[in-house]
CSV table of C-alpha atoms and ligand atoms in Angstrom, one decimal:
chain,number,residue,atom,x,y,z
A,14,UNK,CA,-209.7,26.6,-33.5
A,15,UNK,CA,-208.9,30.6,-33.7
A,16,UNK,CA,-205.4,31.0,-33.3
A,17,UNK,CA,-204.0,34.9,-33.1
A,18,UNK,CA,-200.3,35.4,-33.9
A,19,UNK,CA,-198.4,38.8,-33.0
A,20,UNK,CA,-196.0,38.8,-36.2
A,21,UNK,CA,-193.1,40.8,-37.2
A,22,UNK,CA,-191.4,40.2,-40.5
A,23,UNK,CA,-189.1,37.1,-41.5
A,24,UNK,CA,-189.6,34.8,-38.2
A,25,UNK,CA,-193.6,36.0,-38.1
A,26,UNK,CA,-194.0,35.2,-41.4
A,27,UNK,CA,-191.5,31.7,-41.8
A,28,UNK,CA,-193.6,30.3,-38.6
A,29,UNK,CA,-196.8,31.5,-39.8
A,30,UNK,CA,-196.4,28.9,-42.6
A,31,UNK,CA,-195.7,26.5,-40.6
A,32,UNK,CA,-198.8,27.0,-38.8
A,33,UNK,CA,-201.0,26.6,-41.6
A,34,UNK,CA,-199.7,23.4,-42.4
A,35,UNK,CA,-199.4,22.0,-38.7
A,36,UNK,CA,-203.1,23.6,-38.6
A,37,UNK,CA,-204.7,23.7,-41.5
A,38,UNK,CA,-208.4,24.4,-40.2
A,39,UNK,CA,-207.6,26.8,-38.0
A,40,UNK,CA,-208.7,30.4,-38.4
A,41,UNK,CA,-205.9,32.8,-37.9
A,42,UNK,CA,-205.3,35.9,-37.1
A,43,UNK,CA,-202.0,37.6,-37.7
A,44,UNK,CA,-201.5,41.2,-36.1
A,45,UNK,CA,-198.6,42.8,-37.8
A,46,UNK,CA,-196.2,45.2,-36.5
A,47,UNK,CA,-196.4,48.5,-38.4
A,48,UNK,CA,-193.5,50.2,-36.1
A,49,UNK,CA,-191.6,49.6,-38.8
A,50,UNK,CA,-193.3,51.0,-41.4
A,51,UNK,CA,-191.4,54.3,-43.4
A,52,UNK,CA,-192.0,56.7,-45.8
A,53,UNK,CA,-189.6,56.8,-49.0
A,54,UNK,CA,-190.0,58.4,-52.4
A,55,UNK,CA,-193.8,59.8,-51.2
A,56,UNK,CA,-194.5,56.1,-50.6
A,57,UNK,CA,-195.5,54.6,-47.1
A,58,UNK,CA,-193.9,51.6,-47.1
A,59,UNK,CA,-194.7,48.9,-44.6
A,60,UNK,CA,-192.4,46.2,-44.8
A,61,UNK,CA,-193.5,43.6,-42.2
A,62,UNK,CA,-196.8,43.3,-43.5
A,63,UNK,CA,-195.8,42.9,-46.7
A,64,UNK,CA,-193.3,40.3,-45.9
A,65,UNK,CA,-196.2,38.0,-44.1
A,66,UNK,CA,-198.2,38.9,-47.2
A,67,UNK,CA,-195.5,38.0,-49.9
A,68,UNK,CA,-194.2,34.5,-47.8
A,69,UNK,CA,-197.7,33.3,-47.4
A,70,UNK,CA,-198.9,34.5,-50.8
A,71,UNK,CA,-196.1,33.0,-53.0
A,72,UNK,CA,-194.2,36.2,-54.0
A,73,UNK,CA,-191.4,36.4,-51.4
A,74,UNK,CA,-187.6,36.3,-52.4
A,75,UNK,CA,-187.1,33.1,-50.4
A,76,UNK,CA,-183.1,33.3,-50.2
A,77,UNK,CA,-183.7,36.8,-48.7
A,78,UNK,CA,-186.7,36.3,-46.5
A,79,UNK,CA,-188.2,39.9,-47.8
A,80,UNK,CA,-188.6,42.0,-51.0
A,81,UNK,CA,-190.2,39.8,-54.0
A,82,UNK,CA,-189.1,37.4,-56.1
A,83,UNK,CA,-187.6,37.5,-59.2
A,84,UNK,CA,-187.1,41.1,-58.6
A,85,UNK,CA,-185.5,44.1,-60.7
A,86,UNK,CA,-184.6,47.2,-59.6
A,87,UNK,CA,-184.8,50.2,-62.6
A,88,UNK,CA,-187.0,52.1,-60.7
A,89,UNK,CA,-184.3,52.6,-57.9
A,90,UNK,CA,-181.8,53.1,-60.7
A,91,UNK,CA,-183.7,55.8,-62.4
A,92,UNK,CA,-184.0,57.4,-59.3
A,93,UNK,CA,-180.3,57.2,-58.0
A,94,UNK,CA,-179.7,58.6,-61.6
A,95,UNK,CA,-181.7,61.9,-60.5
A,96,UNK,CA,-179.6,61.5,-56.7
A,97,UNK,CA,-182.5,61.2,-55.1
A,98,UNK,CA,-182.5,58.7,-52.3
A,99,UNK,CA,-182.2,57.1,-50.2
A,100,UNK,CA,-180.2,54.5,-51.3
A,101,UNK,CA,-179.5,52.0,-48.7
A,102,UNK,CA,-183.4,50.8,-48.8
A,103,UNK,CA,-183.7,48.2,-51.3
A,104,UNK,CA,-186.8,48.5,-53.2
A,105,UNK,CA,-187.7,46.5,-56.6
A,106,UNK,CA,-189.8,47.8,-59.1
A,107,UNK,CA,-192.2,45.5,-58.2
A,108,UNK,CA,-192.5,45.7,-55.1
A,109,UNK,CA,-192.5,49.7,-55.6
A,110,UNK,CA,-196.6,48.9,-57.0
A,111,UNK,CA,-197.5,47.1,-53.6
A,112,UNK,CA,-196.3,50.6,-52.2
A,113,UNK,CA,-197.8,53.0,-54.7
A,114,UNK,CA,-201.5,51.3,-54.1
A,115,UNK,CA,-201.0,51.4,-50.6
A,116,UNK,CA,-200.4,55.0,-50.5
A,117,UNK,CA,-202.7,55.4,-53.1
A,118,UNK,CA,-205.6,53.9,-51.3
A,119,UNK,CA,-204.1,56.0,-47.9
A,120,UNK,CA,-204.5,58.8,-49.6
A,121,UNK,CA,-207.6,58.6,-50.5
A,122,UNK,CA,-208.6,58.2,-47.3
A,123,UNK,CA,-208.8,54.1,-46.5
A,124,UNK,CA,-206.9,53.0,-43.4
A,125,UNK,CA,-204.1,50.9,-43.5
A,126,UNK,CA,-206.0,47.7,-41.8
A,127,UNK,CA,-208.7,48.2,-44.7
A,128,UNK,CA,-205.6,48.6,-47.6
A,129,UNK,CA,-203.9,45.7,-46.0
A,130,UNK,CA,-207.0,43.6,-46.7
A,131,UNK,CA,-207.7,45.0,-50.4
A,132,UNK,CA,-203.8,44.2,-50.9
A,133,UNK,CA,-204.4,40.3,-49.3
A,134,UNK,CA,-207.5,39.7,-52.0
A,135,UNK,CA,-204.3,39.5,-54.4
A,136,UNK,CA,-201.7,37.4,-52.3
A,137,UNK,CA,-204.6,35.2,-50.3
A,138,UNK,CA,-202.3,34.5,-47.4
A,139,UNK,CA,-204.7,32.3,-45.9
A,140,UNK,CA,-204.8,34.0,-43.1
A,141,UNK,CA,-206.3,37.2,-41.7
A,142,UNK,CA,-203.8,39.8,-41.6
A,143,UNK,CA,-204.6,42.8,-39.5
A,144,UNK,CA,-202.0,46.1,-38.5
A,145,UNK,CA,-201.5,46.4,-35.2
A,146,UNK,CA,-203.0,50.2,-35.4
A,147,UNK,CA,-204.3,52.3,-38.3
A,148,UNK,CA,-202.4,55.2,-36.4
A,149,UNK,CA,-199.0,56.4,-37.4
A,150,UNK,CA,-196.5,54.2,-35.2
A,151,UNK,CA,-193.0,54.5,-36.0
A,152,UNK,CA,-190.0,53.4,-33.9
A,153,UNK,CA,-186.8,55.2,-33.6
A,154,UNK,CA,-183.3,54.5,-32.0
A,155,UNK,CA,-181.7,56.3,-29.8
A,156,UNK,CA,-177.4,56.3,-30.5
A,157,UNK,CA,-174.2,57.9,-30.4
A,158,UNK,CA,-173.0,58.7,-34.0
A,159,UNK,CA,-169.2,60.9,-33.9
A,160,UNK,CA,-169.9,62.0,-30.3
A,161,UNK,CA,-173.6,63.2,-31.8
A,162,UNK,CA,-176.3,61.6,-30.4
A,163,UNK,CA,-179.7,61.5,-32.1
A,164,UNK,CA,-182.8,59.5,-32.9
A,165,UNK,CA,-182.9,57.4,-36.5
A,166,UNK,CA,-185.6,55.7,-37.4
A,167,UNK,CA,-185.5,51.5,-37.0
A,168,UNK,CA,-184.7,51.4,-40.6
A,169,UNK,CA,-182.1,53.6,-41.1
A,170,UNK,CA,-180.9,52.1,-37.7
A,171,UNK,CA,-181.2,48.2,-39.0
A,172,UNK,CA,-180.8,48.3,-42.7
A,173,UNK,CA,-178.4,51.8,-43.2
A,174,UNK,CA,-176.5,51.4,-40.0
A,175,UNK,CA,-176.7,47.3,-39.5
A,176,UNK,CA,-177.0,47.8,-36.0
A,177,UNK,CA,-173.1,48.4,-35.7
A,178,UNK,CA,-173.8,51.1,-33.1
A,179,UNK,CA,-175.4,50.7,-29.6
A,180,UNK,CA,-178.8,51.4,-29.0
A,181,UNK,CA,-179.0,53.3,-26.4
A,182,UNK,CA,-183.1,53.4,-26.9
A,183,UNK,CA,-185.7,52.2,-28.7
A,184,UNK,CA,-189.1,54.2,-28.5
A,185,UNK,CA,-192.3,53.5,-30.4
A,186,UNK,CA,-193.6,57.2,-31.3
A,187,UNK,CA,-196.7,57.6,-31.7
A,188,UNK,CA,-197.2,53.9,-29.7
A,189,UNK,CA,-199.2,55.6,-26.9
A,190,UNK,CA,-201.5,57.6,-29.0
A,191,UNK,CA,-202.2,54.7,-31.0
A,192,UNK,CA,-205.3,52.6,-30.9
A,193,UNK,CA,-205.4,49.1,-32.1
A,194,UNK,CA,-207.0,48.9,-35.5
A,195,UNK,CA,-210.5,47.7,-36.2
A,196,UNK,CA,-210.7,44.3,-35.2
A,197,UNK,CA,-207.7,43.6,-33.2
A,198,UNK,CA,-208.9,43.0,-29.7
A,199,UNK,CA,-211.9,41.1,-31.2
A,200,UNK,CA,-209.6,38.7,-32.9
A,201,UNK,CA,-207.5,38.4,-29.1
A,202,UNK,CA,-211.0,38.4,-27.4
A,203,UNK,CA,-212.4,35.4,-29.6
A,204,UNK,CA,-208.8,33.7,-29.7
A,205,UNK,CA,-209.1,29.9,-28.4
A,206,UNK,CA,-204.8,30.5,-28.3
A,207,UNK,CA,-202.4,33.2,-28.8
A,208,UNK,CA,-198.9,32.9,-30.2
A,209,UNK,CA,-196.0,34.9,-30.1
A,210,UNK,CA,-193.7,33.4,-33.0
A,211,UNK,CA,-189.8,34.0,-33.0
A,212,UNK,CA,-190.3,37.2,-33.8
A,213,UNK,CA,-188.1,40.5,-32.2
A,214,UNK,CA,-189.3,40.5,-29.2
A,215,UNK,CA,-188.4,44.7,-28.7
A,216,UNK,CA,-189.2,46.1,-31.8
A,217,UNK,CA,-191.6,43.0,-33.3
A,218,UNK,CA,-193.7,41.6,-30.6
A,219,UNK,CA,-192.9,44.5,-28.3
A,220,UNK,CA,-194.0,47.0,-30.6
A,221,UNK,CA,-197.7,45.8,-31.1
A,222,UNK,CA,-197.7,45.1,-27.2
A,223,UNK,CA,-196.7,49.1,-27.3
A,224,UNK,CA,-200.2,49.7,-28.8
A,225,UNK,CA,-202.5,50.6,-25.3
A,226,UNK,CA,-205.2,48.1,-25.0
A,227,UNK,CA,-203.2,44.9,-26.9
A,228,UNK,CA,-201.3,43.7,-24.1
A,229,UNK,CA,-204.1,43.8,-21.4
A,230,UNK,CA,-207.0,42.2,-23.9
A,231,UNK,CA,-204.4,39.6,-24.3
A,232,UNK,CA,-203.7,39.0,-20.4
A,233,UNK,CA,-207.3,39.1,-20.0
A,234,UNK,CA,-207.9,37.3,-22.8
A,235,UNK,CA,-208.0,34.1,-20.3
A,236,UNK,CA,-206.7,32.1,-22.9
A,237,UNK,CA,-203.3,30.4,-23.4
A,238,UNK,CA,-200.4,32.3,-24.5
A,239,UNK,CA,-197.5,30.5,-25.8
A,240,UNK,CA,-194.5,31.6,-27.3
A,241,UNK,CA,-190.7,30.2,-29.2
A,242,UNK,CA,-187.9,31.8,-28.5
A,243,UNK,CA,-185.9,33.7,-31.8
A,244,UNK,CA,-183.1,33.5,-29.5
A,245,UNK,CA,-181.0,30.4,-30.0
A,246,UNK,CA,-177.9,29.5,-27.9
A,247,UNK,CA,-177.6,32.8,-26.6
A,248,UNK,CA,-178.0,35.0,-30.2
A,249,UNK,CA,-180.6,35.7,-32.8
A,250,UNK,CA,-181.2,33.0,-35.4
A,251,UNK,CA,-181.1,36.4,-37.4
A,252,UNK,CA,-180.6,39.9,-37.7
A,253,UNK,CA,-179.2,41.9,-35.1
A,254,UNK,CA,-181.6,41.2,-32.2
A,255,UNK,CA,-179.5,41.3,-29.4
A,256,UNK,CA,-178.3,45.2,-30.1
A,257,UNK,CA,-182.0,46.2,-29.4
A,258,UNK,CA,-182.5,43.7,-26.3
A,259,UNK,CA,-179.6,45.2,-24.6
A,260,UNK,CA,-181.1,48.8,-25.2
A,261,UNK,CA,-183.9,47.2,-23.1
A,262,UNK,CA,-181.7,45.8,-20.4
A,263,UNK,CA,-182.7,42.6,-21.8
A,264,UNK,CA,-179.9,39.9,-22.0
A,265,UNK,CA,-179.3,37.5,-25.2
A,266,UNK,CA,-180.8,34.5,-24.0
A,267,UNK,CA,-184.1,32.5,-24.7
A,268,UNK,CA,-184.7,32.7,-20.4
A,269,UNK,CA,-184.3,36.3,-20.4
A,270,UNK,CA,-186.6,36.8,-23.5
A,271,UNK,CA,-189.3,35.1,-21.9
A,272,UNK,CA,-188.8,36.9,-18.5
A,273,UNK,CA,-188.9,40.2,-20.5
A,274,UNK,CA,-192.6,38.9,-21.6
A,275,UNK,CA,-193.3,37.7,-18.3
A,276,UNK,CA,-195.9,35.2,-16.5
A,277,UNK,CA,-198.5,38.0,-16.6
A,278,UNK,CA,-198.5,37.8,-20.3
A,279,UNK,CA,-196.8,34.0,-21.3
A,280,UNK,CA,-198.1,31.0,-20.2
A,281,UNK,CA,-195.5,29.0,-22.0
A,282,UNK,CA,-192.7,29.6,-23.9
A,283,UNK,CA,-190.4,27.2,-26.1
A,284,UNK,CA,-186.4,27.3,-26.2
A,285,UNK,CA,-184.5,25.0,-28.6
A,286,UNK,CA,-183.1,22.0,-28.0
A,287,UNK,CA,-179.8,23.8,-27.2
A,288,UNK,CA,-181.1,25.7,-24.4
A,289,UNK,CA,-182.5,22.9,-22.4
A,290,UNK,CA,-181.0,24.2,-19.3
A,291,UNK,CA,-182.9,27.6,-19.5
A,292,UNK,CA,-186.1,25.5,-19.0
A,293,UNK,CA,-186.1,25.2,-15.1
A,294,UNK,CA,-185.3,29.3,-15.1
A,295,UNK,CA,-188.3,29.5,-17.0
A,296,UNK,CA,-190.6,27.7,-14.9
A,297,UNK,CA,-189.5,28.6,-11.8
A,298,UNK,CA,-190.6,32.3,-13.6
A,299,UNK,CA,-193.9,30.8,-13.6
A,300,UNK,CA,-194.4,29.8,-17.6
A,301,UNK,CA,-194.3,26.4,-18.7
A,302,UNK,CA,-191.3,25.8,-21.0
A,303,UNK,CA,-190.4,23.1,-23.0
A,304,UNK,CA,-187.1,22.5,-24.9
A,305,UNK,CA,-187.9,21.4,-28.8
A,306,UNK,CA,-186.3,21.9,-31.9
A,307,UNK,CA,-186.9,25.3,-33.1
A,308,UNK,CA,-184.7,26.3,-36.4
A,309,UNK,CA,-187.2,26.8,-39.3
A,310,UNK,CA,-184.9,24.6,-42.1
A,311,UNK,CA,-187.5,23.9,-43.8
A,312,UNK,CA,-191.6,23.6,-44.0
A,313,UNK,CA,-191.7,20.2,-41.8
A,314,UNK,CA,-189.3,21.4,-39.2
A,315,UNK,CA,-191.6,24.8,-38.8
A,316,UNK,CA,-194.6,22.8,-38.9
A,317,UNK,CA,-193.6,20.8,-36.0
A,318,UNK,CA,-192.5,24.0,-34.3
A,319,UNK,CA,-196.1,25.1,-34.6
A,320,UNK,CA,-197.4,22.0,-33.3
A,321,UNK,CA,-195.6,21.6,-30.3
A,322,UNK,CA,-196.5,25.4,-29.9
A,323,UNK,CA,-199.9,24.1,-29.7
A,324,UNK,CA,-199.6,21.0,-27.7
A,325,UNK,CA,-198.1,23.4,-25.1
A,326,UNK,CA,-201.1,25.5,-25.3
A,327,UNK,CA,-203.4,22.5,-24.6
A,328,UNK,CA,-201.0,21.2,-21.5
A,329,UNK,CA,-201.5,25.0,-19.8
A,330,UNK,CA,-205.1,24.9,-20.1
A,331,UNK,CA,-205.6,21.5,-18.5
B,3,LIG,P1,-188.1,40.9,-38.9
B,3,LIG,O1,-189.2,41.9,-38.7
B,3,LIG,O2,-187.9,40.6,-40.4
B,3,LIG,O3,-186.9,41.3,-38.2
B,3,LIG,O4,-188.6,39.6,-38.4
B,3,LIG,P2,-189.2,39.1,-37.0
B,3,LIG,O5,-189.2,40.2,-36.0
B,3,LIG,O6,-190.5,38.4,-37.3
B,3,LIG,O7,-188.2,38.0,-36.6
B,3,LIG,C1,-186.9,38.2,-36.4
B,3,LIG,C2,-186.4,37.2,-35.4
B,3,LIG,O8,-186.6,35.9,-36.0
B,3,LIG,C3,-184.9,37.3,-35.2
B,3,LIG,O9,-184.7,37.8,-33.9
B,3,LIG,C4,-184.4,35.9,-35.4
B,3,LIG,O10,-183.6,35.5,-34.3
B,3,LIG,C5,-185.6,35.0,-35.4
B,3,LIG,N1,-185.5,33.9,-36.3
B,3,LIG,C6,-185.3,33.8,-37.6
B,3,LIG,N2,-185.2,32.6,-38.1
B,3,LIG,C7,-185.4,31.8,-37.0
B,3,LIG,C8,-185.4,30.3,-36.8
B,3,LIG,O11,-185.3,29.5,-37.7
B,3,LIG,N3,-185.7,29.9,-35.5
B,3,LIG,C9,-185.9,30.8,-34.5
B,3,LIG,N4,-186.1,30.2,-33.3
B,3,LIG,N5,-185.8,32.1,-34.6
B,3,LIG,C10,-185.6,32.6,-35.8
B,4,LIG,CA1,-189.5,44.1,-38.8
């Protein structure tokens, strides 16, 4: 079975390991969100690829969900010695070499999709990880800051400003332009399923849907499209989601998610066990929705999040 998965970072990359154990002989495809990628310190640093990499390669900083394990941090240090920042981005020294042979390999002309693999011969995540675009994507938030407003990129709006003003907007620059790296819409095109984990559905999911051409190979795909809701009793499982859904007119609430998607893209979407009574909302928006555990304790929970993922799958193509 060829399963494709549009992944973000934490919830992309928690479910994804799931998935290889619920399916273990399936070939899968993960398309990663780059709109989050930034440059620091002359490095292009792309964390949600990395973070898929590092959880399903064995390096991640499990308690954290990103960065690598048993990290230390002298390079930032050193460099906060010279006051050169910035300083709110935690990078480890060794997570700074993942970055220094990415741009290294950039720079000497590779794209990123072709990096991303050369960097996956060291983690072996088992599956086939793929950028949504080689192009530069990067998404930026529109807020008020003092009576000021202005754009800051996602980063400085998630990790600097943790979300504790409003988003007013969130734009993928660069989205439009893009074009969906080398292999991408064959991956969706030989798919048997596609799977949108409990990812952010605005500035995860939403972001590689951004990329022209992604979205409407995976409409046409004419395969099922199933997807679990990150949205939990009517808030993210994590992380600030809900700032950036409002900025899309998009209420907190694992219906509203999957209306946001829409039957033109999802066939069938899960909610947890706690929204049960979003289901009939959901179907009567024309996508099969079932209500199952979805909180990714541990490996056998996820695993069985991935399976009923699947089992949905099978029910909308009978
Ligand atoms: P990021 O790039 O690291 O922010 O990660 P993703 O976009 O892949 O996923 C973030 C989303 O994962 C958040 O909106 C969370 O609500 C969701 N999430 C995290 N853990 C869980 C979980 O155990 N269950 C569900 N259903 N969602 C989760
Ligand atoms: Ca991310």
């Amino acid at each position: 079975m060829r399963i494709v998965v549009l992944a973000g970072g934490i919830g992309g990359a928690r479910f994804l390991r799931g998935l290889k154990k619920a399916a273990p002989d399936a070939d899968i495809s993960v398309i990663g969100n780059t709109g989050d990628d930034i440059h620091l310190f002359g490095l292009k640093v792309s964390p949600d690829l990395d973070t898929v990499m590092y959880t399903l390669g064995g390096g991640i900083n499990e308690d954290q969900g990103w960065g690598r394990t048993d990290e230390t941090f002298k390079v930032k240090e050193e460099l906060a010695a010279y006051g050169v920042g910035p300083d709110w981005f935690g990078l480890g020294d060794r997570d700074f070499a993942t970055h220094i042979v990415r741009t290294q390999m950039l720079g000497a002309g590779y794209p990123l999709s072709a990096v991303t693999q050369a960097l996956c011969e060291r983690w072996r995540p088992g599956v086939r990880l793929i950028p949504m675009s080689d192009d530069r994507v990067e998404t930026h938030v529109a807020v008020t800051i003092d009576g000021e407003q202005k754009a800051v990129h996602f980063q400085e709006y998630w990790v600097r400003l943790r979300a504790s003003v409003d988003a007013q907007a969130v734009v993928p620059v660069g989205a439009e332009q893009a074009k969906p790296a080398p292999g991408v819409l064959e991956a969706i095109a030989e798919a048997d399923v596609v799977l949108f984990p409990p990812s952010n559905p605005v500035v995860s999911v939403g972001t590689i849907l951004a990329v022209p051409g992604i979205r409407e190979a995976i409409a046409d795909a004419g395969v099922p499209v199933v997807g679990l809701s990150p949205i939990v009793g009517d808030s993210p499982v994590r992380g600030m989601a809900d700032k950036v859904l409002a900025a899309v007119g998009v209420e907190t609430s694992a219906a509203a998610v999957a209306e946001h998607y829409g039957s033109g893209l999802l066939d069938g979407w899960l909610v947890d066990t706690v929204d049960e009574k979003a289901v009939e909302r959901v179907e009567s928006a024309g996508i099969r929705c079932r209500a199952v555990p979805l909180m990714m304790t541990d490996l056998d929970a996820t695993a069985e999040m991935a399976r009923q993922a699947l089992a949905l799958a099978s029910e909308v193509r009978a």
